[in-house]
Amino acid sequence: MSDVVGYEVRGRIAVVTIDNPPVNALGHAVRVGLIEQIDRAVADDAAGAIVLIGAGRTFPAGADIREFDQPPRDPHLLTILDSFDAVEKPIVAALHGTALGGGLELTLGCHFRVAAPGARVGTPEVKLGIFPGAAGTQRLPRVAGLDHALELIVMGEPIGAAKALDYGIVDEIIEGDLLDGAIAFAEKVLEDGTPRPISSEPKEGIGTPEQFAEVIQKYRDLAARRMRGQESPLEAIESVLDGLRMPYEQAVAADRERFPRCKDSDQSKALRYAFFAEREAAKIPGVGKEIQPRPVETGAVIGAGTMGGGIIMCFADSGIPVTAIETSQEALDRGRIDEAEMARRVALISTSLDYSDVGGADLIIEAAFEDLELKKEIFAQLDGVAKPGAILATNTSYMDINQIAAATGRPEDVIGLHFFVPANVMKMLEVVRTDTSSPEAVATGMRVARAFGKVGGLAGVSHGFVANRSRAPLVREAIFLVEEGATPAQIDQVLRDFGLPMGVLAVSDLSGIDVSWRMRQSLAHLRDPEERYVHLADRLCEMGRFGRKTGSGWYTYGDGGSLPVPDPEVDEIAAAVAAEQGIERRQIDDAEILHRCLYAAVNEGAKIVEEGVALRASDIDIMWQYGFGFPRWRGGIMYHADRVGLPEVLARVEEFHAAHGKLWQPSALLCDLAASGGSFTG
Ligand code: 3H9
């Protein structure tokens, strides 16, 4: 008998329990066990109805994603839930935790569904480059209606129990003990003789594509906008459409052809890689489960500018009371916290001009101006007022946090928490471990990331840490390419075609070209004269072309416009700078643009891993996805380099090294891996 699917009879109800930690994934053993135990219940005269439930923290959260790389093994999940249609005894699925993907499909095979109030249901398959492959695309529209089904299937976002009830996916919400409630529900079904709804019916379908043209178009548009370049949402829509074009059996048969094609696609492989890479990023050697993060029940933020304002909202959004400290009332008033937002969260936010007001905070995040001396001063002050055990964090995006930590008498409590712009929106949080940060401080940083609904990734101290340091060479090459003859529009188009949400130069305009200009000025004493320099970017700034906020930068913006318009003047400025620098301008093809931009970042990424600043190449990929909106279906820059082949990437890097000098010095790790047939991401 199965050791992952249990069986017992309570009264006249058979209880079948899936017990396959951590998330009860529907791997082969579970599928075999399910058939065994449902057959047993069917044959058991003592059982009048069946309750199907998950042990531990959740109803099955889906198929076992790890099996996708192996040859398929019978029984297919679809066979199981199709077989439920013929079971005469009512089957009640009892949902808690996250009933996702194949887990939700399994419940659609059951005749009734009840849920705990905190349960979430959904079909996140598109996020893995596939679609609900066990008839979910056929059964969900029959149960929830086409609009709601498309919402779940195409967008992939789970919904809560109350909405699921509203959509007709769940029949009842059970307050109190779920199993007891599900048994009572099953008893009532037996008592009332409630007919068993069968979700594969009506077999002929629920309407025609023409009837639903509008709603189908809505989701096509949404998919194109929110998941640009990603194939799975469109495949999912096609699969749903099959259910409108043909009867159930035929549509399911079509799915069985479509599914392996999606699963074996490059996009699906990249998305599965990203799924596991994200979970891997949470694992930090030396910061195991035995290390207790410190509780963070109150927070403080020093500096209520753009970044600080966003961070204050992160606290308030997660229900953590926060004190905002500014140097003057004027600065507080100028604070960028939107007033309406502020009103909603006001109960959680207090403001002050006095550092001693942060004395009670468990976590203090400094988000002041990027000036090392200022930051050291702030940390020295914080050291004087913060309670023992408080975590002192800086949001600097490139400064030496070792020095900042040394300004305190408790360097072990200091970490970096590097947010991305806008801080309350972007999902990435880079947690920077200094030479002295304690494991508890690092664990707290990672825990805070989760509390803020973000993904934490570890970085060591290095100029720009992991994310910005690996991205800087991409921006640098884009600037050089303009000097050499490409236009900003051409470069940005190539990057957008590759899948980036915006071109890098348009992004620079949006965030302000002057930001990095000021940083370069403050670090001018460190400049290596042998390295090529971004003269053109400096020139634009000297001309007051700071980007969107000044109406022009790499592009021009017309009268307060937000749309970048190509500006011939930039070409002229670039030509003048090129002449001064002795750069011969030429036609540059798109392939060179892509290779220069991406491989510059890959080469730097390799150095970052080589130096131990990132724990693993996959962490860089996660930071690009959640910090910069890099298309997840590309996996990430390091994953992409592996797919291209490291010998090929190295050959290009060496070619650019020969042509453009020192900045292209190939990373030793890249050379080693290319020579040994290795890869960054396994
Ligand atoms: C599908 O169902 C296809 C069908 O339509 C068609 C079939 C024919 N498989 O995330 P966590 C592991 S596709 C294997 O840290 P949380 C995860 O790697 C699937 N492993 O926990 C981690 O392992 P480790 C559709 C899985 O509480 C551990 O479980 N379903 C799976 O933050 C804990 O995970 C999905 O896409 C899996 N399906 O979040 C749901 N799921 O400890 C995917 C998790 O070794 N899963 N693991 O690192 C999730 O979204 C989250 O894991 C969940 C829990 C919300 C469930």
XYZ file of C-alpha atoms and ligand atoms in Angstrom:
738
model
C 0.000 0.000 0.000
C 1.110 3.542 -0.730
C 3.215 5.305 1.858
C 2.462 8.748 0.420
C -1.311 8.438 0.151
C -3.147 7.327 3.292
C -6.585 5.779 3.764
C -8.978 5.637 6.665
C -12.727 5.509 7.087
C -14.509 7.920 9.411
C -18.156 7.021 9.877
C -19.215 6.365 6.332
C -16.664 8.697 4.745
C -13.375 7.436 3.310
C -10.559 9.914 3.890
C -7.724 9.781 1.371
C -4.734 11.831 2.526
C -1.842 12.865 0.316
C 1.298 13.037 2.424
C 4.314 13.955 0.352
C 6.188 16.852 1.998
C 7.017 19.617 1.564
C 4.199 20.619 -0.817
C 2.486 17.297 -1.622
C 3.623 17.543 -5.243
C 1.869 15.021 -7.457
C 4.915 12.920 -8.292
C 4.741 9.382 -9.621
C 4.380 7.701 -6.214
C 1.476 10.008 -5.325
C -0.309 9.312 -8.599
C 0.050 5.555 -8.115
C -1.083 5.901 -4.492
C -4.106 7.975 -5.481
C -5.355 5.333 -7.895
C -4.867 2.622 -5.268
C -6.666 4.446 -2.499
C -9.544 5.792 -4.573
C -10.067 2.258 -5.962
C -10.049 1.022 -2.393
C -12.654 3.564 -1.354
C -14.814 2.680 -4.333
C -14.662 -0.992 -3.371
C -15.141 -0.320 0.349
C -18.765 -0.959 1.356
C -18.233 1.025 4.534
C -17.535 4.171 2.509
C -20.401 6.151 0.990
C -18.371 9.187 -0.034
C -14.710 10.164 -0.269
C -12.813 13.164 1.085
C -9.465 13.933 -0.546
C -7.142 16.085 1.566
C -3.466 17.024 1.873
C -1.403 16.382 5.013
C 0.895 19.058 6.412
C 0.925 22.574 5.084
C -0.982 22.265 1.834
C -3.175 20.498 -0.669
C -0.908 19.454 -3.597
C 0.812 22.524 -5.011
C 1.045 20.952 -8.432
C 2.804 18.349 -10.497
C 6.348 17.551 -9.365
C 8.348 20.022 -11.436
C 11.483 17.934 -10.980
C 9.880 15.160 -13.046
C 9.619 17.405 -16.095
C 13.172 16.638 -17.109
C 12.517 12.891 -16.990
C 10.568 10.700 -19.403
C 6.847 10.747 -18.508
C 5.619 7.834 -16.384
C 2.120 6.468 -16.202
C -0.324 7.029 -14.677
C -0.803 10.495 -16.102
C -2.622 12.863 -13.771
C -5.229 13.313 -16.445
C -6.077 9.606 -16.416
C -6.680 9.835 -12.693
C -9.045 12.749 -12.745
C -10.869 11.503 -15.833
C -11.411 8.251 -13.923
C -13.027 10.231 -11.087
C -15.825 11.202 -13.477
C -17.002 7.602 -13.439
C -16.801 7.178 -9.646
C -20.348 6.887 -8.316
C -19.433 7.882 -4.776
C -19.156 11.639 -4.322
C -15.549 12.824 -4.011
C -15.011 16.010 -1.979
C -11.661 17.794 -2.228
C -10.691 19.624 0.984
C -8.304 22.471 0.196
C -5.855 24.293 2.399
C -2.536 25.996 1.774
C -1.942 26.364 -1.960
C -3.900 24.130 -4.342
C -2.020 25.015 -7.480
C -1.599 23.693 -11.003
C -2.097 19.950 -11.108
C -3.340 20.241 -7.520
C -6.236 22.429 -8.603
C -6.820 20.204 -11.630
C -7.064 17.229 -9.292
C -9.787 19.046 -7.353
C -11.619 19.700 -10.627
C -11.738 15.934 -11.078
C -13.439 15.726 -7.680
C -17.143 16.420 -7.594
C -17.121 19.002 -4.812
C -14.547 21.361 -3.361
C -14.454 22.860 0.099
C -11.686 25.122 1.363
C -10.135 26.543 4.495
C -10.521 30.344 4.645
C -6.791 30.867 4.077
C -6.540 28.506 1.105
C -5.309 29.809 -2.230
C -6.023 28.245 -5.584
C -4.556 28.878 -8.989
C -2.959 27.636 -12.135
C 0.555 29.132 -12.228
C 1.718 26.839 -15.054
C 2.310 29.693 -17.520
C 5.040 30.874 -15.177
C 6.807 27.601 -15.875
C 6.370 27.909 -19.628
C 3.521 25.405 -19.772
C -0.261 25.462 -19.282
C -2.562 23.373 -17.087
C -1.909 20.051 -18.789
C -4.318 17.793 -16.946
C -7.484 19.146 -18.540
C -7.483 22.309 -16.435
C -7.923 24.389 -19.577
C -11.080 22.414 -20.350
C -12.571 21.856 -16.908
C -11.930 25.256 -15.331
C -13.933 27.187 -17.975
C -16.824 24.755 -17.426
C -16.688 25.302 -13.666
C -15.822 29.005 -13.378
C -16.891 30.446 -16.721
C -14.521 31.462 -19.481
C -13.551 34.913 -18.202
C -12.573 33.721 -14.727
C -10.863 30.639 -16.119
C -8.786 32.730 -18.513
C -7.900 35.097 -15.696
C -6.419 32.234 -13.688
C -4.911 30.288 -16.557
C -3.404 33.137 -18.573
C -2.218 35.385 -15.760
C -1.130 32.540 -13.469
C -1.858 34.442 -10.239
C -3.532 32.484 -7.432
C -6.722 33.718 -5.809
C -7.977 33.401 -2.233
C -10.755 31.124 -0.995
C -13.410 33.861 -0.935
C -12.854 34.723 -4.589
C -12.708 31.026 -5.468
C -16.123 30.664 -3.825
C -17.374 33.623 -5.803
C -16.026 32.114 -9.046
C -17.768 28.808 -8.309
C -14.482 26.934 -7.990
C -15.123 26.252 -4.314
C -18.523 25.121 -3.015
C -18.098 26.032 0.632
C -15.603 27.661 2.969
C -14.993 25.682 6.125
C -14.335 27.610 9.293
C -12.714 25.480 11.976
C -11.227 22.039 11.389
C -11.034 21.426 7.649
C -11.253 17.650 7.702
C -14.220 17.635 10.091
C -15.931 20.246 7.934
C -15.235 18.311 4.731
C -16.608 15.123 6.286
C -19.733 16.977 7.403
C -20.085 18.376 3.871
C -19.765 14.871 2.382
C -22.342 13.538 4.877
C -24.745 16.240 3.802
C -24.218 15.454 0.125
C -25.085 11.837 0.901
C -28.077 12.791 2.988
C -29.491 15.214 0.429
C -28.640 12.945 -2.463
C -27.021 15.972 -4.157
C -26.192 15.026 -7.744
C -22.462 14.831 -8.508
C -21.434 17.675 -10.823
C -18.957 16.440 -13.434
C -16.595 19.182 -14.587
C -15.848 17.648 -17.985
C -19.505 18.220 -18.879
C -21.071 19.484 -21.061
C -18.804 17.380 -23.264
C -19.581 19.441 -26.343
C -18.273 22.610 -24.698
C -19.597 25.912 -23.377
C -19.808 28.053 -26.493
C -17.904 29.136 -29.586
C -14.761 31.284 -29.978
C -16.907 33.889 -31.738
C -19.227 34.188 -28.757
C -16.264 34.879 -26.489
C -14.217 36.955 -28.948
C -14.071 40.000 -26.691
C -12.936 38.258 -23.546
C -10.363 36.210 -25.484
C -8.937 39.396 -26.966
C -8.759 40.934 -23.492
C -6.448 38.176 -22.304
C -4.400 38.154 -25.500
C -3.765 41.875 -24.934
C -2.977 41.405 -21.260
C -0.543 38.595 -22.031
C 1.178 40.664 -24.702
C 1.525 43.582 -22.315
C 2.486 41.880 -19.089
C 4.391 38.862 -20.427
C 5.856 40.244 -23.609
C 7.770 37.638 -25.576
C 6.535 34.747 -23.461
C 4.887 31.933 -25.400
C 3.092 30.002 -22.654
C 0.170 32.405 -22.077
C -0.621 32.256 -25.781
C -0.379 28.466 -25.804
C -2.679 28.435 -22.776
C -5.211 30.585 -24.623
C -5.030 28.249 -27.634
C -5.649 25.298 -25.378
C -8.707 26.972 -23.844
C -9.882 27.890 -27.342
C -9.650 24.239 -28.406
C -12.282 23.584 -25.793
C -14.555 26.013 -27.631
C -13.716 24.592 -31.033
C -14.078 20.900 -30.229
C -15.619 18.516 -27.718
C -13.872 17.689 -24.422
C -12.122 14.473 -25.494
C -10.693 15.987 -28.654
C -9.532 19.138 -26.877
C -7.821 17.047 -24.217
C -6.169 14.949 -26.911
C -4.894 18.150 -28.540
C -3.511 19.229 -25.171
C -1.571 16.009 -24.851
C 0.304 16.979 -28.009
C 0.713 20.606 -27.046
C 1.944 19.983 -23.494
C 5.214 18.137 -24.263
C 6.033 20.747 -26.903
C 5.683 23.521 -24.317
C 7.461 21.566 -21.582
C 10.450 20.865 -23.826
C 10.688 24.454 -25.093
C 13.688 26.635 -24.262
C 11.373 29.076 -22.505
C 9.938 26.434 -20.196
C 13.401 25.161 -19.330
C 14.512 28.710 -18.531
C 11.429 29.349 -16.401
C 11.920 26.103 -14.474
C 15.537 27.049 -13.949
C 14.366 30.413 -12.595
C 11.898 28.713 -10.239
C 14.590 26.623 -8.590
C 17.205 29.416 -8.765
C 14.862 31.632 -6.779
C 14.575 29.010 -4.054
C 18.316 28.384 -4.138
C 18.977 32.093 -3.542
C 17.433 31.732 -0.083
C 20.077 29.179 0.915
C 23.181 30.739 2.409
C 26.096 28.639 3.613
C 26.744 29.405 7.275
C 23.239 30.791 7.724
C 21.306 27.563 8.087
C 17.979 26.880 9.735
C 19.693 26.819 13.120
C 20.399 30.566 12.843
C 17.500 32.518 14.298
C 16.679 35.789 12.549
C 15.994 38.598 15.024
C 12.336 39.573 15.316
C 11.475 42.748 13.419
C 8.364 44.239 14.948
C 9.250 47.892 14.552
C 11.329 49.736 11.993
C 12.915 53.095 11.345
C 14.078 54.737 8.160
C 16.655 57.495 8.063
C 15.911 59.783 5.141
C 12.466 60.184 3.602
C 13.486 60.941 0.012
C 12.447 58.816 -2.958
C 14.183 55.673 -1.738
C 13.397 56.231 1.933
C 9.745 56.914 1.106
C 9.497 53.620 -0.760
C 11.121 51.750 2.104
C 8.768 53.352 4.632
C 5.892 52.026 2.532
C 7.428 48.537 2.540
C 7.270 48.550 6.341
C 3.757 49.962 6.444
C 2.510 47.571 3.754
C 3.701 44.632 5.795
C 2.054 45.996 8.914
C 5.269 46.939 10.692
C 5.140 50.306 12.504
C 7.896 52.573 11.268
C 9.474 55.868 12.266
C 10.781 58.144 9.510
C 13.657 60.399 10.479
C 14.659 63.487 8.540
C 17.082 66.276 9.197
C 14.552 69.088 8.863
C 10.798 69.572 8.946
C 11.079 70.881 5.406
C 12.663 67.643 4.229
C 9.970 65.656 5.997
C 7.283 67.724 4.303
C 8.979 67.212 0.964
C 9.004 63.443 1.647
C 7.831 61.602 -1.394
C 5.213 59.512 0.350
C 2.067 59.948 -1.628
C -0.544 61.586 0.567
C -3.392 59.197 -0.051
C -1.117 56.254 0.553
C 0.142 58.017 3.631
C -3.375 58.433 4.953
C -4.068 54.730 4.625
C -0.921 53.780 6.380
C -0.684 56.732 8.678
C -1.432 54.732 11.746
C 1.770 52.824 11.205
C 4.033 55.702 10.240
C 5.437 58.317 12.573
C 7.907 61.012 11.699
C 10.611 62.684 13.702
C 13.627 64.931 13.503
C 15.273 63.313 16.478
C 17.537 60.278 16.202
C 16.733 59.159 19.713
C 13.254 58.252 18.407
C 14.702 55.215 16.668
C 15.843 53.780 19.980
C 13.056 51.201 20.073
C 13.357 50.023 16.461
C 14.360 46.433 15.698
C 15.567 47.369 12.241
C 16.877 50.753 11.144
C 17.439 51.367 7.451
C 19.475 54.360 6.410
C 18.474 55.834 3.059
C 20.349 59.123 3.128
C 22.325 60.827 0.391
C 25.148 58.744 -1.172
C 28.050 60.226 0.761
C 30.350 57.941 2.680
C 31.307 60.429 5.376
C 27.668 61.338 5.963
C 26.732 57.680 6.237
C 29.535 56.988 8.677
C 28.347 59.885 10.783
C 24.769 58.622 10.750
C 25.846 55.141 11.788
C 27.970 56.507 14.607
C 24.896 58.377 15.842
C 22.673 55.346 15.452
C 25.154 53.329 17.459
C 24.548 55.723 20.308
C 20.776 55.461 20.310
C 19.768 52.072 18.848
C 18.841 49.384 21.318
C 21.164 46.409 21.712
C 20.449 43.758 19.075
C 18.873 46.178 16.586
C 19.904 45.572 12.978
C 21.477 48.625 11.384
C 21.165 48.565 7.615
C 22.234 50.894 4.853
C 20.501 51.207 1.509
C 23.624 52.451 -0.233
C 23.879 51.152 -3.766
C 27.640 51.045 -4.056
C 29.501 52.270 -0.957
C 31.916 50.255 1.164
C 29.681 48.996 3.955
C 32.708 47.615 5.813
C 33.710 51.198 6.481
C 30.184 52.153 7.481
C 30.049 49.191 9.899
C 33.385 50.200 11.378
C 31.894 53.556 12.364
C 29.833 51.694 14.966
C 30.810 49.729 18.027
C 28.684 46.830 16.764
C 29.783 46.030 13.216
C 28.298 42.530 13.520
C 24.810 44.082 13.478
C 25.396 46.064 10.287
C 24.267 44.850 6.855
C 23.313 46.375 3.544
C 19.712 46.254 2.388
C 19.787 47.440 -1.173
C 16.357 48.199 -2.591
C 15.574 48.738 -6.271
C 13.600 51.639 -7.655
C 10.712 52.025 -6.867
C 11.490 50.431 -3.520
C 7.943 49.449 -2.655
C 7.337 47.908 -6.082
C 10.447 46.073 -7.232
C 10.581 42.588 -5.767
C 14.339 42.337 -5.317
C 16.165 43.028 -2.079
C 19.917 42.634 -2.127
C 21.158 41.697 1.326
C 24.776 42.721 1.697
C 27.005 40.817 4.088
C 30.053 42.758 5.238
C 33.264 41.182 6.517
C 31.810 41.438 10.017
C 28.031 40.890 9.648
C 26.818 38.149 11.975
C 24.845 35.204 10.566
C 21.854 36.445 12.609
C 22.030 39.858 10.946
C 22.141 38.257 7.485
C 19.304 35.869 8.371
C 17.268 38.862 9.543
C 17.884 40.649 6.237
C 16.656 37.615 4.306
C 13.623 37.280 6.579
C 12.796 40.968 6.126
C 12.885 40.472 2.348
C 10.181 37.829 2.694
C 8.193 39.934 5.146
C 8.219 42.732 2.561
C 6.989 40.285 -0.108
C 10.344 40.428 -1.828
C 13.003 37.993 -2.912
C 16.231 38.253 -0.942
C 19.582 37.647 -2.593
C 22.960 37.739 -0.893
C 25.861 39.926 -1.984
C 29.299 40.665 -0.619
C 30.799 44.142 -0.350
C 31.995 45.347 -3.740
C 31.382 48.503 -5.762
C 27.733 48.122 -6.844
C 27.481 44.784 -4.988
C 26.098 42.107 -7.300
C 23.161 43.539 -9.207
C 24.380 47.017 -10.130
C 27.958 45.881 -10.569
C 26.950 43.246 -13.107
C 24.649 45.661 -14.930
C 27.032 48.616 -15.127
C 29.101 47.145 -18.006
C 25.933 46.786 -20.082
C 25.192 50.492 -19.723
C 28.840 51.302 -20.356
C 28.874 49.360 -23.614
C 25.618 50.959 -24.716
C 27.270 54.374 -24.269
C 30.416 53.287 -26.126
C 28.266 51.947 -28.950
C 26.633 55.348 -29.361
C 30.085 56.906 -29.500
C 31.020 54.372 -32.171
C 28.046 55.070 -34.392
C 24.902 53.305 -33.139
C 21.891 55.395 -32.130
C 20.264 55.146 -28.681
C 17.065 54.015 -30.418
C 18.860 51.207 -32.243
C 20.507 49.948 -29.060
C 17.328 50.112 -27.028
C 15.376 48.338 -29.766
C 17.877 45.473 -29.867
C 17.594 45.049 -26.103
C 13.829 45.234 -26.170
C 13.683 42.693 -28.958
C 15.783 40.435 -26.781
C 13.101 40.782 -24.096
C 14.183 43.598 -21.773
C 11.188 45.652 -20.667
C 12.887 48.920 -21.654
C 16.067 49.825 -23.431
C 18.918 50.727 -21.062
C 19.337 54.234 -22.372
C 15.640 54.971 -21.969
C 15.969 53.645 -18.403
C 18.951 55.952 -17.809
C 16.876 58.882 -18.972
C 14.084 57.859 -16.645
C 16.261 57.549 -13.541
C 18.479 60.507 -14.490
C 21.832 60.321 -16.259
C 23.264 62.705 -13.698
C 23.121 60.080 -10.926
C 26.010 58.056 -12.291
C 27.749 61.222 -13.458
C 27.871 62.498 -9.881
C 29.100 59.111 -8.716
C 31.867 59.146 -11.347
C 32.839 62.634 -10.213
C 33.078 61.592 -6.579
C 35.194 58.591 -7.511
C 37.321 60.375 -10.123
C 40.452 59.806 -8.038
C 40.044 56.045 -8.518
C 39.783 56.197 -12.283
C 42.171 53.978 -14.221
C 43.602 56.033 -17.119
C 44.146 52.870 -19.138
C 40.433 52.112 -19.194
C 38.147 53.576 -21.793
C 35.854 56.186 -20.269
C 32.219 57.164 -20.923
C 32.969 60.647 -22.236
C 29.674 60.915 -24.060
C 27.599 60.415 -20.899
C 29.598 63.156 -19.158
C 29.126 65.447 -22.132
C 25.355 65.078 -22.076
C 25.323 65.924 -18.374
C 27.588 68.905 -18.858
C 25.008 70.158 -21.342
C 22.284 69.774 -18.734
C 20.747 66.805 -20.546
C 19.955 64.788 -17.410
C 17.173 62.722 -18.973
C 13.431 62.915 -18.730
C 13.376 65.356 -15.830
C 15.186 68.000 -17.936
C 13.303 67.213 -21.143
C 16.292 65.645 -22.859
C 19.021 63.108 -22.327
C 19.688 60.166 -24.618
C 16.368 61.118 -26.166
C 14.250 64.213 -26.196
C 10.847 64.382 -24.525
C 9.056 67.290 -26.066
C 6.864 69.341 -23.782
C 6.763 67.418 -20.538
C 6.247 64.225 -22.527
C 7.211 60.830 -21.225
C 7.799 59.129 -24.574
C 11.451 59.032 -25.654
C 11.844 60.576 -29.101
C 15.112 60.004 -31.019
C 17.148 63.184 -31.062
C 19.510 63.916 -33.998
C 21.419 66.255 -31.709
C 22.637 63.265 -29.694
C 24.136 61.906 -32.897
C 25.981 65.143 -33.460
C 27.253 65.257 -29.895
C 28.356 61.624 -30.194
C 30.161 62.372 -33.447
C 31.962 65.292 -31.834
C 33.011 63.214 -28.806
C 34.148 60.385 -31.099
C 36.282 62.818 -33.095
C 37.899 64.139 -29.899
C 38.630 60.623 -28.699
C 39.913 59.398 -32.048
C 37.062 56.900 -32.399
C 36.155 56.015 -35.950
C 32.388 55.923 -36.328
C 30.816 53.069 -38.313
C 27.624 51.167 -39.005
C 27.082 48.744 -36.148
C 24.951 45.672 -36.611
C 22.367 44.477 -34.125
C 24.248 41.289 -33.281
C 27.285 43.266 -32.145
C 25.083 45.493 -30.005
C 23.514 42.512 -28.293
C 26.799 40.705 -27.764
C 28.648 43.752 -26.490
C 25.879 44.644 -24.034
C 25.124 41.158 -22.738
C 28.578 39.635 -22.670
C 30.056 42.649 -20.904
C 27.555 41.908 -18.119
C 28.213 38.166 -18.253
C 31.974 38.678 -18.023
C 31.505 40.941 -15.007
C 29.035 38.464 -13.509
C 31.665 35.754 -13.835
C 34.177 37.951 -11.997
C 31.612 38.578 -9.276
C 31.164 34.825 -8.773
C 34.894 34.213 -9.051
C 35.547 36.747 -6.266
C 32.835 35.243 -4.077
C 30.830 38.497 -4.101
C 27.869 36.418 -5.323
C 27.393 32.946 -3.931
C 26.328 31.554 -7.279
C 25.725 32.626 -10.847
C 22.023 31.876 -10.493
C 21.755 34.564 -7.785
C 22.805 37.125 -10.389
C 20.044 35.881 -12.662
C 17.447 36.237 -9.919
C 18.619 39.782 -9.180
C 18.270 40.762 -12.827
C 14.765 39.345 -12.975
C 13.424 40.941 -9.853
C 15.643 44.015 -9.784
C 15.714 45.002 -13.451
C 12.763 43.180 -15.010
C 14.982 40.899 -17.090
C 12.646 38.469 -18.905
C 12.278 35.400 -16.742
C 11.726 33.220 -19.812
C 15.339 33.944 -20.750
C 16.441 32.555 -17.371
C 18.961 35.332 -16.777
C 22.227 36.580 -18.277
C 24.353 33.793 -16.813
C 21.861 31.121 -17.840
C 21.662 32.701 -21.286
C 25.461 32.558 -21.601
C 25.351 28.855 -20.767
C 22.770 28.267 -23.475
C 24.844 30.163 -26.043
C 27.846 28.079 -24.971
C 30.709 29.453 -22.901
C 33.410 28.848 -25.570
C 31.371 31.025 -27.929
C 30.834 33.713 -25.260
C 34.546 33.675 -24.420
C 35.478 33.990 -28.088
C 33.392 37.171 -28.327
C 34.799 38.518 -25.048
C 38.331 37.938 -26.332
C 37.492 39.617 -29.613
C 36.132 42.678 -27.764
C 39.125 42.610 -25.429
C 41.447 42.840 -28.411
C 39.381 45.640 -29.967
C 38.413 47.692 -26.894
C 41.046 46.977 -24.267
C 41.271 46.454 -20.573
C 37.622 46.649 -19.546
C 37.079 43.424 -21.452
C 39.736 41.419 -19.576
C 38.171 37.924 -19.675
C 37.157 36.514 -16.319
C 39.305 33.616 -15.144
C 36.162 31.668 -14.249
C 34.762 32.128 -17.739
C 38.065 30.917 -19.233
C 38.177 27.883 -16.922
C 34.593 26.881 -17.560
C 34.892 27.382 -21.303
C 38.013 25.209 -21.359
C 36.616 22.451 -19.157
C 33.180 22.245 -20.780
C 31.575 23.550 -17.594
C 28.758 26.035 -17.140
C 27.755 28.812 -14.758
C 24.357 27.463 -13.848
C 24.671 23.655 -14.134
C 1.756 21.501 -12.938
O 1.092 21.294 -12.002
C 1.469 20.925 -14.306
C 0.099 20.359 -14.468
O -0.800 21.303 -14.964
C 0.089 19.284 -15.525
C 0.514 17.975 -15.104
C 0.344 16.953 -16.183
N 7.416 20.427 -7.634
O 8.636 27.657 -2.672
P 9.035 27.016 -1.405
C 9.684 22.632 -3.579
S 3.163 22.440 -12.865
C 8.578 20.141 -7.039
O 10.352 27.366 -0.828
P 6.866 28.346 -0.078
C 10.607 23.824 -3.682
O 11.542 23.656 -4.712
C 3.268 22.948 -11.169
N 9.061 20.822 -5.983
O 7.911 27.156 -0.285
C 11.227 23.836 -2.308
O 12.241 22.850 -2.292
P 13.571 23.048 -1.448
C 2.323 24.013 -10.834
C 8.353 21.848 -5.534
O 6.103 27.997 1.137
C 10.089 23.363 -1.406
O 9.171 22.690 -2.270
N 2.574 24.468 -9.487
C 7.144 22.224 -6.116
O 7.556 29.633 -0.158
C 9.372 24.492 -0.707
O 8.966 25.448 -1.688
C 3.435 25.463 -9.216
O 4.006 26.050 -10.104
C 6.671 21.468 -7.211
N 5.488 21.749 -7.829
O 5.914 28.297 -1.341
C 3.622 25.804 -7.768
N 6.647 23.297 -5.464
O 13.116 23.191 -0.029
C 5.077 25.881 -7.456
C 7.525 23.571 -4.486
O 14.375 21.854 -1.766
N 5.350 26.121 -6.057
N 8.552 22.703 -4.516
O 14.166 24.320 -1.981
C 5.162 27.301 -5.444
O 4.672 28.256 -6.015
C 5.608 27.435 -4.016
O 6.559 26.429 -3.793
C 4.475 27.267 -2.980
C 5.098 27.198 -1.552
C 3.566 28.491 -3.080
C 3.711 26.009 -3.214
